[in-house]
Structure formats: structure tokens, C-alpha cells
Coordinates of C-alpha atoms and ligand atoms in Angstrom, one line a residue:
M19 CA 10.1 -2.0 -28.2
E20 CA 8.2 0.7 -26.4
N21 CA 4.5 0.8 -27.1
T22 CA 3.5 4.3 -28.1
A23 CA 0.0 3.6 -29.5
A24 CA -2.8 5.9 -28.0
L25 CA -4.6 4.5 -25.0
E26 CA -8.1 3.0 -25.6
I27 CA -9.8 5.2 -23.0
E28 CA -13.3 3.8 -23.3
K29 CA -11.9 0.3 -22.6
I30 CA -9.8 1.6 -19.7
R31 CA -12.9 3.3 -18.2
Q32 CA -14.5 -0.1 -17.9
D33 CA -11.7 -1.0 -15.5
F34 CA -12.9 1.7 -13.0
P35 CA -16.3 0.7 -11.5
I36 CA -16.8 4.0 -9.6
L37 CA -16.9 6.1 -12.8
H38 CA -20.1 4.5 -14.0
Q39 CA -22.6 6.1 -11.7
E40 CA -24.7 9.3 -11.4
V41 CA -24.0 12.0 -8.9
N42 CA -26.8 14.5 -8.2
G43 CA -28.7 13.0 -11.2
K44 CA -25.8 13.5 -13.6
P45 CA -23.1 11.1 -14.9
L46 CA -20.1 11.5 -12.6
I47 CA -17.2 13.4 -14.0
Y48 CA -14.2 13.0 -11.7
F49 CA -11.6 15.8 -12.0
D50 CA -10.2 15.6 -8.5
N51 CA -7.4 13.2 -9.3
A52 CA -4.7 15.3 -7.6
A53 CA -6.5 14.7 -4.3
T54 CA -6.8 11.0 -5.0
S55 CA -7.2 8.8 -8.0
Q56 CA -9.9 6.2 -8.5
K57 CA -9.1 2.5 -8.3
P58 CA -9.1 -0.1 -11.1
R59 CA -11.0 -3.4 -10.5
V60 CA -7.6 -5.3 -10.2
V61 CA -6.8 -3.2 -7.1
I62 CA -10.3 -3.6 -5.6
E63 CA -10.2 -7.4 -6.3
A64 CA -6.7 -7.7 -4.8
L65 CA -8.1 -6.4 -1.5
D66 CA -11.0 -8.9 -1.7
T67 CA -8.7 -11.8 -2.4
Y68 CA -6.4 -10.8 0.4
Y69 CA -9.1 -10.9 3.0
T70 CA -11.0 -13.9 1.6
K71 CA -8.0 -16.1 0.9
N72 CA -4.6 -14.9 2.3
N73 CA -5.0 -12.8 5.4
A74 CA -2.2 -13.4 8.0
N75 CA 0.3 -11.4 9.8
I76 CA 3.7 -11.1 8.1
H77 CA 7.3 -11.8 8.9
R78 CA 6.4 -14.0 11.9
G79 CA 4.0 -16.9 11.5
A80 CA 5.3 -20.3 10.6
H81 CA 2.4 -21.3 8.4
Y82 CA 1.3 -21.2 4.8
L83 CA -0.8 -18.0 4.9
A84 CA 1.8 -16.1 6.8
A85 CA 4.4 -17.1 4.2
K86 CA 2.1 -16.2 1.4
S87 CA 1.2 -12.7 2.7
T88 CA 4.8 -12.0 3.6
A89 CA 5.9 -12.9 0.1
D90 CA 3.2 -10.7 -1.5
Y91 CA 4.0 -7.8 0.8
E92 CA 7.7 -8.0 0.0
S93 CA 6.9 -8.3 -3.7
T94 CA 5.3 -4.9 -3.6
R95 CA 8.4 -3.5 -2.1
E96 CA 10.3 -4.9 -5.1
A97 CA 7.7 -3.4 -7.5
I98 CA 8.2 0.0 -5.8
R99 CA 12.0 -0.4 -6.2
Q100 CA 11.5 -0.9 -9.9
F101 CA 8.9 1.9 -10.1
L102 CA 11.5 4.4 -8.6
H103 CA 14.5 2.7 -10.2
A104 CA 16.1 2.4 -6.8
A105 CA 19.3 0.3 -6.6
Q106 CA 18.3 -1.8 -3.6
V107 CA 15.0 -3.1 -2.2
E108 CA 16.1 -2.3 1.3
E109 CA 16.0 1.3 0.4
I110 CA 12.2 1.2 0.1
I111 CA 10.2 1.8 3.3
F112 CA 6.4 1.4 3.5
T113 CA 4.7 4.5 4.9
R114 CA 1.1 5.7 5.0
G115 CA 1.9 8.2 2.3
V116 CA 4.0 11.3 1.7
T117 CA 2.9 12.9 5.0
E118 CA 4.2 10.1 7.0
A119 CA 7.4 9.9 5.0
V120 CA 8.2 13.6 5.6
N121 CA 7.5 13.1 9.3
L122 CA 9.6 10.0 9.4
V123 CA 12.7 11.7 7.8
A124 CA 12.2 14.9 9.9
S125 CA 12.0 12.9 13.2
T126 CA 14.8 10.5 12.5
W127 CA 17.3 12.0 10.0
G128 CA 16.4 15.5 11.1
R129 CA 16.7 14.9 14.9
K130 CA 20.1 13.3 14.4
F131 CA 21.6 15.6 11.8
I132 CA 20.0 19.0 12.2
Q133 CA 21.5 21.3 14.8
E134 CA 21.1 24.8 16.1
G135 CA 21.7 27.4 13.4
D136 CA 21.4 25.0 10.5
E137 CA 19.2 25.9 7.6
I138 CA 16.5 24.0 5.8
I139 CA 15.4 25.3 2.4
L140 CA 11.8 24.8 1.2
T141 CA 9.9 26.5 -1.6
E142 CA 6.9 28.8 -1.7
M143 CA 4.9 26.1 -3.5
E144 CA 5.2 23.3 -0.9
H145 CA 2.2 21.3 0.4
H146 CA 1.6 21.8 4.2
S147 CA 2.9 18.2 4.7
N148 CA 6.3 19.3 3.4
I149 CA 6.4 22.4 5.6
V150 CA 5.0 21.6 9.0
P151 CA 7.2 18.6 9.9
W152 CA 10.3 20.8 9.1
Q153 CA 8.9 23.7 11.0
L154 CA 8.4 21.4 14.1
L155 CA 12.0 20.2 13.7
A156 CA 13.4 23.7 13.3
E157 CA 11.6 24.9 16.4
E158 CA 12.9 22.0 18.4
K159 CA 16.5 22.4 17.2
G160 CA 16.8 26.1 16.7
A161 CA 17.3 25.7 13.0
L162 CA 16.0 28.1 10.3
L163 CA 13.7 27.7 7.4
K164 CA 14.5 29.5 4.2
V165 CA 12.1 29.7 1.3
V166 CA 12.8 29.8 -2.4
P167 CA 10.4 32.3 -4.1
I168 CA 8.5 31.8 -7.3
T169 CA 7.6 33.9 -10.3
D170 CA 4.1 35.0 -11.1
Q171 CA 3.9 32.1 -13.6
G172 CA 4.5 29.7 -10.7
E173 CA 8.1 28.7 -11.5
L174 CA 10.9 28.5 -8.9
I175 CA 13.5 31.3 -9.1
L176 CA 16.6 29.3 -9.3
E177 CA 19.0 32.2 -8.9
A178 CA 17.3 32.9 -5.6
F179 CA 17.7 29.2 -4.6
Q180 CA 21.4 29.5 -5.4
A181 CA 21.7 32.6 -3.3
L182 CA 20.1 30.8 -0.3
L183 CA 22.5 27.9 -0.5
S184 CA 25.4 28.1 2.0
P185 CA 27.5 25.9 4.2
R186 CA 24.7 26.3 6.8
T187 CA 22.2 24.6 4.4
K188 CA 21.7 21.0 5.7
L189 CA 18.6 20.1 3.8
V190 CA 16.6 21.1 0.8
S191 CA 13.1 19.7 0.6
V192 CA 11.2 20.4 -2.6
V193 CA 8.1 19.3 -4.4
H194 CA 8.6 17.5 -7.7
V195 CA 5.3 18.6 -9.2
S196 CA 3.1 21.3 -7.5
N197 CA -0.4 20.1 -6.6
A198 CA -1.8 23.6 -6.8
L199 CA -0.1 24.8 -10.0
G200 CA 1.0 21.7 -11.9
T201 CA 4.5 23.1 -12.2
V202 CA 7.2 20.5 -12.8
N203 CA 10.2 21.6 -10.9
P204 CA 13.8 21.1 -12.2
V205 CA 14.6 18.8 -9.3
Q206 CA 17.7 17.3 -11.0
E207 CA 19.3 20.7 -11.1
I208 CA 18.2 21.5 -7.6
I209 CA 19.7 18.3 -6.3
R210 CA 22.9 18.9 -8.1
Q211 CA 23.3 22.4 -6.7
A212 CA 22.2 21.3 -3.2
H213 CA 24.8 18.5 -3.2
Q214 CA 27.5 20.9 -4.3
A215 CA 26.7 22.9 -1.2
G216 CA 26.8 19.8 0.9
A217 CA 23.1 19.6 1.6
V218 CA 20.8 16.6 1.6
V219 CA 17.7 16.6 -0.6
F220 CA 14.2 15.3 0.0
V221 CA 11.8 15.2 -2.9
D222 CA 8.0 15.2 -2.4
G223 CA 6.8 13.0 -5.3
A224 CA 3.1 13.0 -4.4
Q225 CA 2.0 14.5 -7.7
A226 CA 4.9 13.4 -9.9
S227 CA 5.1 9.7 -9.4
V228 CA 1.8 9.0 -11.3
H229 CA 2.6 11.2 -14.3
L230 CA 6.4 11.1 -14.7
E231 CA 9.0 8.3 -15.0
I232 CA 11.0 8.5 -11.7
D233 CA 14.6 7.4 -11.5
V234 CA 16.0 8.1 -8.0
Q235 CA 19.4 7.0 -9.1
A236 CA 19.6 9.4 -12.0
L237 CA 18.1 12.2 -9.9
D238 CA 20.6 11.3 -7.1
C239 CA 18.1 12.5 -4.5
D240 CA 18.7 11.4 -0.9
F241 CA 15.0 10.8 -0.2
Y242 CA 11.9 10.5 -2.4
A243 CA 8.4 9.9 -1.2
F244 CA 5.1 9.1 -2.9
S245 CA 1.5 8.1 -1.9
G246 CA -0.1 5.0 -3.3
H247 CA -3.6 6.5 -3.4
K248 CA -2.5 9.0 -6.1
V249 CA -1.2 6.1 -8.3
Y250 CA -4.4 4.2 -8.5
A251 CA -3.6 2.2 -5.3
P252 CA -5.5 2.1 -2.0
T253 CA -5.4 4.9 0.6
G254 CA -3.2 4.5 3.7
I255 CA -0.1 3.1 1.9
G256 CA 2.9 4.8 0.3
A257 CA 6.6 4.6 0.1
L258 CA 9.7 6.4 1.1
Y259 CA 13.0 5.8 -0.8
G260 CA 16.1 6.7 1.1
K261 CA 19.8 6.1 0.2
R262 CA 21.1 3.1 2.1
A263 CA 23.9 5.2 3.6
W264 CA 21.4 7.5 5.2
L265 CA 18.9 4.9 6.3
E266 CA 21.6 2.9 8.1
Q267 CA 22.6 6.0 10.1
M268 CA 19.1 7.0 11.0
P269 CA 17.5 6.1 14.3
P270 CA 14.2 4.2 14.2
Y271 CA 10.9 6.1 13.9
H272 CA 8.4 4.1 15.9
G273 CA 9.4 1.6 18.5
G274 CA 7.6 -1.7 18.8
G275 CA 7.5 -5.2 17.2
E276 CA 9.3 -6.1 14.0
M277 CA 11.7 -3.1 14.1
I278 CA 14.0 -4.9 16.7
K279 CA 16.7 -7.5 16.7
E280 CA 16.8 -8.1 20.5
V281 CA 15.0 -6.4 23.4
S282 CA 15.8 -6.4 27.0
F283 CA 15.0 -3.8 29.6
S284 CA 18.5 -2.5 29.6
R285 CA 19.1 -2.4 25.9
T286 CA 17.4 -2.9 22.5
T287 CA 19.1 -3.5 19.2
Y288 CA 17.4 -2.7 16.0
N289 CA 16.5 -4.7 13.0
E290 CA 18.1 -4.2 9.5
I291 CA 16.7 -1.7 7.1
P292 CA 14.0 -1.4 5.9
H293 CA 12.3 -3.2 8.9
K294 CA 13.9 -0.9 11.4
F295 CA 11.4 1.7 10.2
E296 CA 8.3 -0.5 10.0
A297 CA 7.3 -1.1 13.6
G298 CA 4.1 -3.1 14.3
T299 CA 1.7 -4.9 12.0
P300 CA 1.7 -2.8 8.9
N301 CA -1.1 -2.1 6.4
I302 CA -0.6 -5.5 4.7
A303 CA -3.7 -5.6 2.5
D304 CA -3.2 -2.2 1.0
A305 CA 0.5 -2.8 0.5
I306 CA -0.3 -5.9 -1.4
A307 CA -2.9 -4.2 -3.6
F308 CA -0.4 -1.4 -4.2
K309 CA 1.5 -3.8 -6.5
N310 CA -1.6 -4.4 -8.6
A311 CA -1.9 -0.6 -9.2
L312 CA 1.8 -0.3 -10.2
D313 CA 1.5 -3.3 -12.5
Y314 CA -1.6 -1.7 -14.0
V315 CA 0.2 1.6 -14.7
N316 CA 3.2 -0.3 -16.1
Q317 CA 1.1 -2.4 -18.4
L318 CA -0.6 0.6 -19.9
G319 CA 2.8 2.4 -20.1
K320 CA 3.6 5.7 -18.3
N321 CA 4.6 7.2 -21.6
R322 CA 1.2 6.5 -23.1
I323 CA -0.6 7.8 -20.0
A324 CA 1.5 10.9 -20.1
A325 CA 0.7 11.6 -23.7
H326 CA -3.0 11.2 -23.0
E327 CA -2.8 13.5 -20.0
A328 CA -0.8 16.1 -21.9
D329 CA -3.5 16.2 -24.6
L330 CA -6.2 16.7 -21.9
L331 CA -4.1 19.5 -20.3
A332 CA -3.6 21.3 -23.6
Y333 CA -7.2 20.9 -24.6
A334 CA -8.6 22.1 -21.2
T335 CA -6.2 25.0 -21.0
A336 CA -7.3 26.3 -24.4
R337 CA -11.0 25.7 -23.7
L338 CA -11.1 27.2 -20.2
Q339 CA -9.8 30.5 -21.6
E340 CA -13.0 30.9 -23.6
I341 CA -14.7 31.8 -20.3
P342 CA -14.6 35.6 -19.8
G343 CA -12.8 36.6 -16.7
L344 CA -11.2 33.2 -16.1
Q345 CA -7.6 33.3 -15.1
I346 CA -5.4 30.3 -15.0
V347 CA -3.2 30.2 -11.9
G348 CA 0.1 28.5 -12.7
T349 CA 1.4 28.9 -16.3
A350 CA 4.8 27.3 -16.0
T351 CA 6.4 26.0 -19.2
E352 CA 6.9 22.6 -17.7
K353 CA 3.5 21.7 -16.3
I354 CA 1.3 18.5 -15.9
S355 CA -2.2 17.4 -15.3
V356 CA -3.4 20.2 -13.0
I357 CA -5.2 23.4 -13.9
S358 CA -6.0 25.9 -11.1
F359 CA -8.1 28.9 -12.0
V360 CA -10.1 31.8 -10.6
I361 CA -13.0 33.6 -12.3
A362 CA -13.6 37.3 -11.6
G363 CA -16.8 37.7 -9.7
A364 CA -17.3 34.0 -8.9
H365 CA -16.0 32.6 -5.6
H366 CA -14.1 29.3 -6.1
G367 CA -16.2 27.6 -3.3
D368 CA -19.5 28.5 -5.1
L369 CA -18.1 27.2 -8.4
G370 CA -17.3 23.9 -6.8
T371 CA -20.8 23.6 -5.3
L372 CA -22.4 24.4 -8.6
L373 CA -20.3 22.0 -10.6
D374 CA -21.0 19.3 -8.0
M375 CA -24.7 19.8 -8.6
Q376 CA -24.0 18.9 -12.2
G377 CA -22.1 15.8 -11.3
I378 CA -18.6 17.3 -11.7
A379 CA -16.0 16.8 -8.9
I380 CA -13.3 19.4 -8.7
R381 CA -11.3 20.7 -5.7
T382 CA -11.6 24.2 -4.5
G383 CA -9.8 26.1 -1.7
H384 CA -6.1 26.5 -0.7
H385 CA -5.1 22.9 -1.6
C386 CA -3.0 22.7 1.6
T387 CA -0.7 25.3 0.2
Q388 CA -1.6 28.4 2.2
P389 CA 1.8 30.1 1.9
L390 CA 1.5 29.7 -1.9
M391 CA -2.0 31.3 -1.9
Q392 CA -0.7 34.1 0.2
R393 CA 2.2 34.7 -2.3
L394 CA -0.4 34.8 -5.1
G395 CA -2.8 37.0 -3.2
L396 CA -5.6 34.5 -3.4
S397 CA -7.8 32.9 -0.9
G398 CA -8.0 29.8 -3.1
T399 CA -8.6 28.5 -6.6
A400 CA -10.8 26.0 -8.4
R401 CA -8.7 23.1 -9.5
V402 CA -9.3 20.4 -12.1
S403 CA -6.8 17.6 -12.3
F404 CA -6.6 14.8 -14.8
A405 CA -6.1 11.0 -14.7
L406 CA -5.7 8.4 -17.4
Y407 CA -9.5 7.8 -17.6
N408 CA -10.5 11.4 -18.3
T409 CA -11.7 12.4 -21.7
R410 CA -12.0 15.5 -23.9
Q411 CA -15.8 15.0 -23.8
E412 CA -15.7 15.4 -20.0
I413 CA -13.8 18.7 -20.5
D414 CA -16.6 19.8 -22.9
A415 CA -19.2 18.9 -20.3
L416 CA -17.1 20.9 -17.7
M417 CA -17.2 23.9 -20.1
V418 CA -21.0 23.7 -20.4
A419 CA -21.4 23.4 -16.6
L420 CA -18.9 26.2 -15.8
Q421 CA -20.6 28.5 -18.2
K422 CA -23.9 27.8 -16.5
A423 CA -22.3 28.3 -13.1
V424 CA -20.8 31.6 -14.1
R425 CA -24.2 32.8 -15.5
M426 CA -25.8 31.9 -12.1
L427 CA -23.1 33.7 -10.1
A428 CA -23.0 36.8 -12.3
Ligands
LIG517 N1 2.6 16.6 -1.2 C1 1.9 17.0 -2.3 C2 2.5 17.7 -3.4 C3 0.5 16.6 -2.3 O1 -0.2 17.0 -3.4 C4 -0.1 15.9 -1.3 C5 -1.6 15.6 -1.2 C6 0.7 15.6 -0.2 C7 2.1 16.0 -0.2 C8 0.2 14.8 1.0 O2 0.0 13.5 0.5 P1 -0.7 12.4 1.5 O3 -1.0 11.3 0.6 O4 0.2 12.1 2.6 O5 -1.9 13.1 2.0 N2 -2.3 16.5 -2.0 C9 -3.7 16.7 -2.0 C10 -4.3 17.5 -2.8 O6 -3.8 18.2 -3.7 N3 -5.6 17.5 -2.6 O7 -5.8 16.6 -1.6 C11 -4.6 16.1 -1.2

């Protein structure tokens, strides 16, 4: 039976060594989780164990350590398959993160299937990493980018999306959860409509995968990408899910070792998926520790983590509105774990600096979503974003610090 008991946060906090320190003479409060999450001890120790006991190159050496690190690396691939509910383990490709996954699909699927006059649909709330690779592709191919607008609350206008879909639409690439607004997009419906129009769908799961249960088969997306470092795993490792039928038709991304079957100067044949897309020695250590992070999340239970984070979001949303002149940016009905805000008369950059002086880490600026900021008429926002180890007490401390900052800036 599913465990629905509340998480024991104080106990969980003991799993994260980095949280127990002072910054600028104050206990660290880390509210920049949408940028990257902190790592539990099991993940840090997995890296140590790998380099002290198991380090060897994978998929090649005929010795014990090579076999051990290959098995561990491949068992993370299986853990990712389960995490995304993908049908087959060959549909999981290791990448450095979402950025590399988008570039991989744009350079391989895109180069092969996008032609002059084709249309690619994005949305106004995309992260730069889900804009620029498609823009590069569109420039190269003479394709067109179309953009789904949003409401002032930060929700996609689905009627406008429908109106943009046409037989020229070849790809829809959409963020599952906005990093700047916290909006959870109705990706299932978007995928359904895109498929009806004959388009392929890429979902950027950078912010969603840590907070929501992801089922790529139920979603029926063609591609889904996420970054390990936002799911309590190390930096520099992530995953791309792609439907087998697409992956098999796609040319390789990088050329080199491991992605080939046979090489001669006249002709090279390529390895099977997923290895066709993983040229060279990969980020073995971080890939192995990625599994420890996924196991950690699974053991706690995504449903329990989500319940805790929903409580923090509701509590912080209510409390922040006590501050005169504060406006929350992004008030979608379906929203998770991120609160962007602006305060009249206080620049977001100054707020960030003053909070940092009080030991509180937030992110300020355009959050790599400049088109979204332009749409909202803002130069940037202050953003707090929550993880499983944050507490209501930390939000109370944020309130005291913010009030102090606002008084100083007034
Ligand atoms: N897509 C979204 C929605 C993101 O939030 C991010 C990173 C990316 C893509 C890129 O992921 P990467 O792991 O390849 O870098 N977002 C943020 C952020 O909000 N603050 O710092 C990084």
C-alpha cells in the first residue's frame, strides 16, 4: 500500500550535509532549488565509492572493475526507465542534462525530418535551452517558429495553440513545468492535439520530473528530457527518453568510440540504440550516483514529497502577500514549487543581494526566459523555489529577511 504519512523533514535534513552551515554569518536557507537541488549523503558517498573502489571505463574492458562499473551504469539506465515509466530501457539515452537533450534531438531528428517551410511550435514560457536549439535548426532549414501565447496569470492559451496547429506543424516542444512561473502545463492534452495534427512532441521535464509522477507512455510524448541535478543527483548527467521508432530512424549525434558497430575509412556502421547516441567515455561516476538519487526519491515517495512541497507553496504564497507592494508573477491554477515575485520600488537584484547577506539563497533575474519576461513587461523577478528539505520555519525567516530588505530599499 502507498505510504501517505507526512515526511519527517528534520530527519531528512540530516541527509543533506550542505544545509548545516552558516553563510554570511547566518544559517543557510536554500531556496534556489529550481536552479539545482542539494545532494543527499547517499549520492555524495556513491561518487566517493565509485572513485575509491570501482573506477573503470565501461562497455569495453575485460576485467572485474570494467564489468562492475558497466553494470552499475546500466542499472541507472534501468532506474531511469522506471522513473519515467518508459517501455524499454533502450529508449533511455544519457545526456548532460536537458540542454544537451534538446540539442541532440534538434541536431539529429531535426536535421533529418525538418524541411523548408515546416513549422515548430514553442511557447512563450520556454527556457532558452528549449528555444535556441530550435532557432538554430529553423535558420539552417528555413523552417518557422510559432509561439503559443500565455495569459497574464501565466497559463498557456490552448485555443491559440489549436489555431497554430496545421499540416505544416512538424514539432511541438513544450515545457512541462515553467521554471519562472511554476505553471504546470496540460502536456497530455497538448500531445494529443499535436499528434492529431501529425506533429511530434518534445517535453522539457527539467522542473517537472522532481515534483510530478512522470509516465511517458501515458503521456504518449515522443521525447521527454530531464536533468539529474534537479532531482538530487550530481551535475553533468541527465536523460533523454525517445520512442524507439524515432531513435532508430535518427542519425547519431556525436561521432566517436562506442557509438559504432564497424569503422573503415570508406564506411561506418552505427551501434544499436541507445549506444548510437553515447559516443566516447561518458560521465560514468555521475551516472552511477544518479541511481542513488532516484532511489532516494522513490524511497521517500514522490506523493509524500509533493504533499510537503504543496504545503510550502501554499504557505509561502499566503505569507508573501503580507508584504505591501509585492506581486506574485505566475498565478496559474496548476502550479508547483516555484514563486516568482516583484516588489514595487525594490529591484529584484538588490533583493537577492540583501537576502544573501542574511544567509538566504534565492535566484533573481530573467531565469533564462527572456521572451517570457518581455511578454510580462519585466526585467526579471525574484524567485524562491522549494525542495523536500525546506520548511515553514525557513519561509518565516524569509519573511523577516524580506521585510528588512524592503525597509532598507524603501
Ligand atoms: N528547461 C527548464 C524548464 C529549466 O528550468 C532548465 C534549467 C533547463 C531547461 C536547462 O537545464 P540544464 O540542466 O540543461 O541546465 N533551469 C534553471 C533555472 O531555473 N535556474 O538555473 C537553471
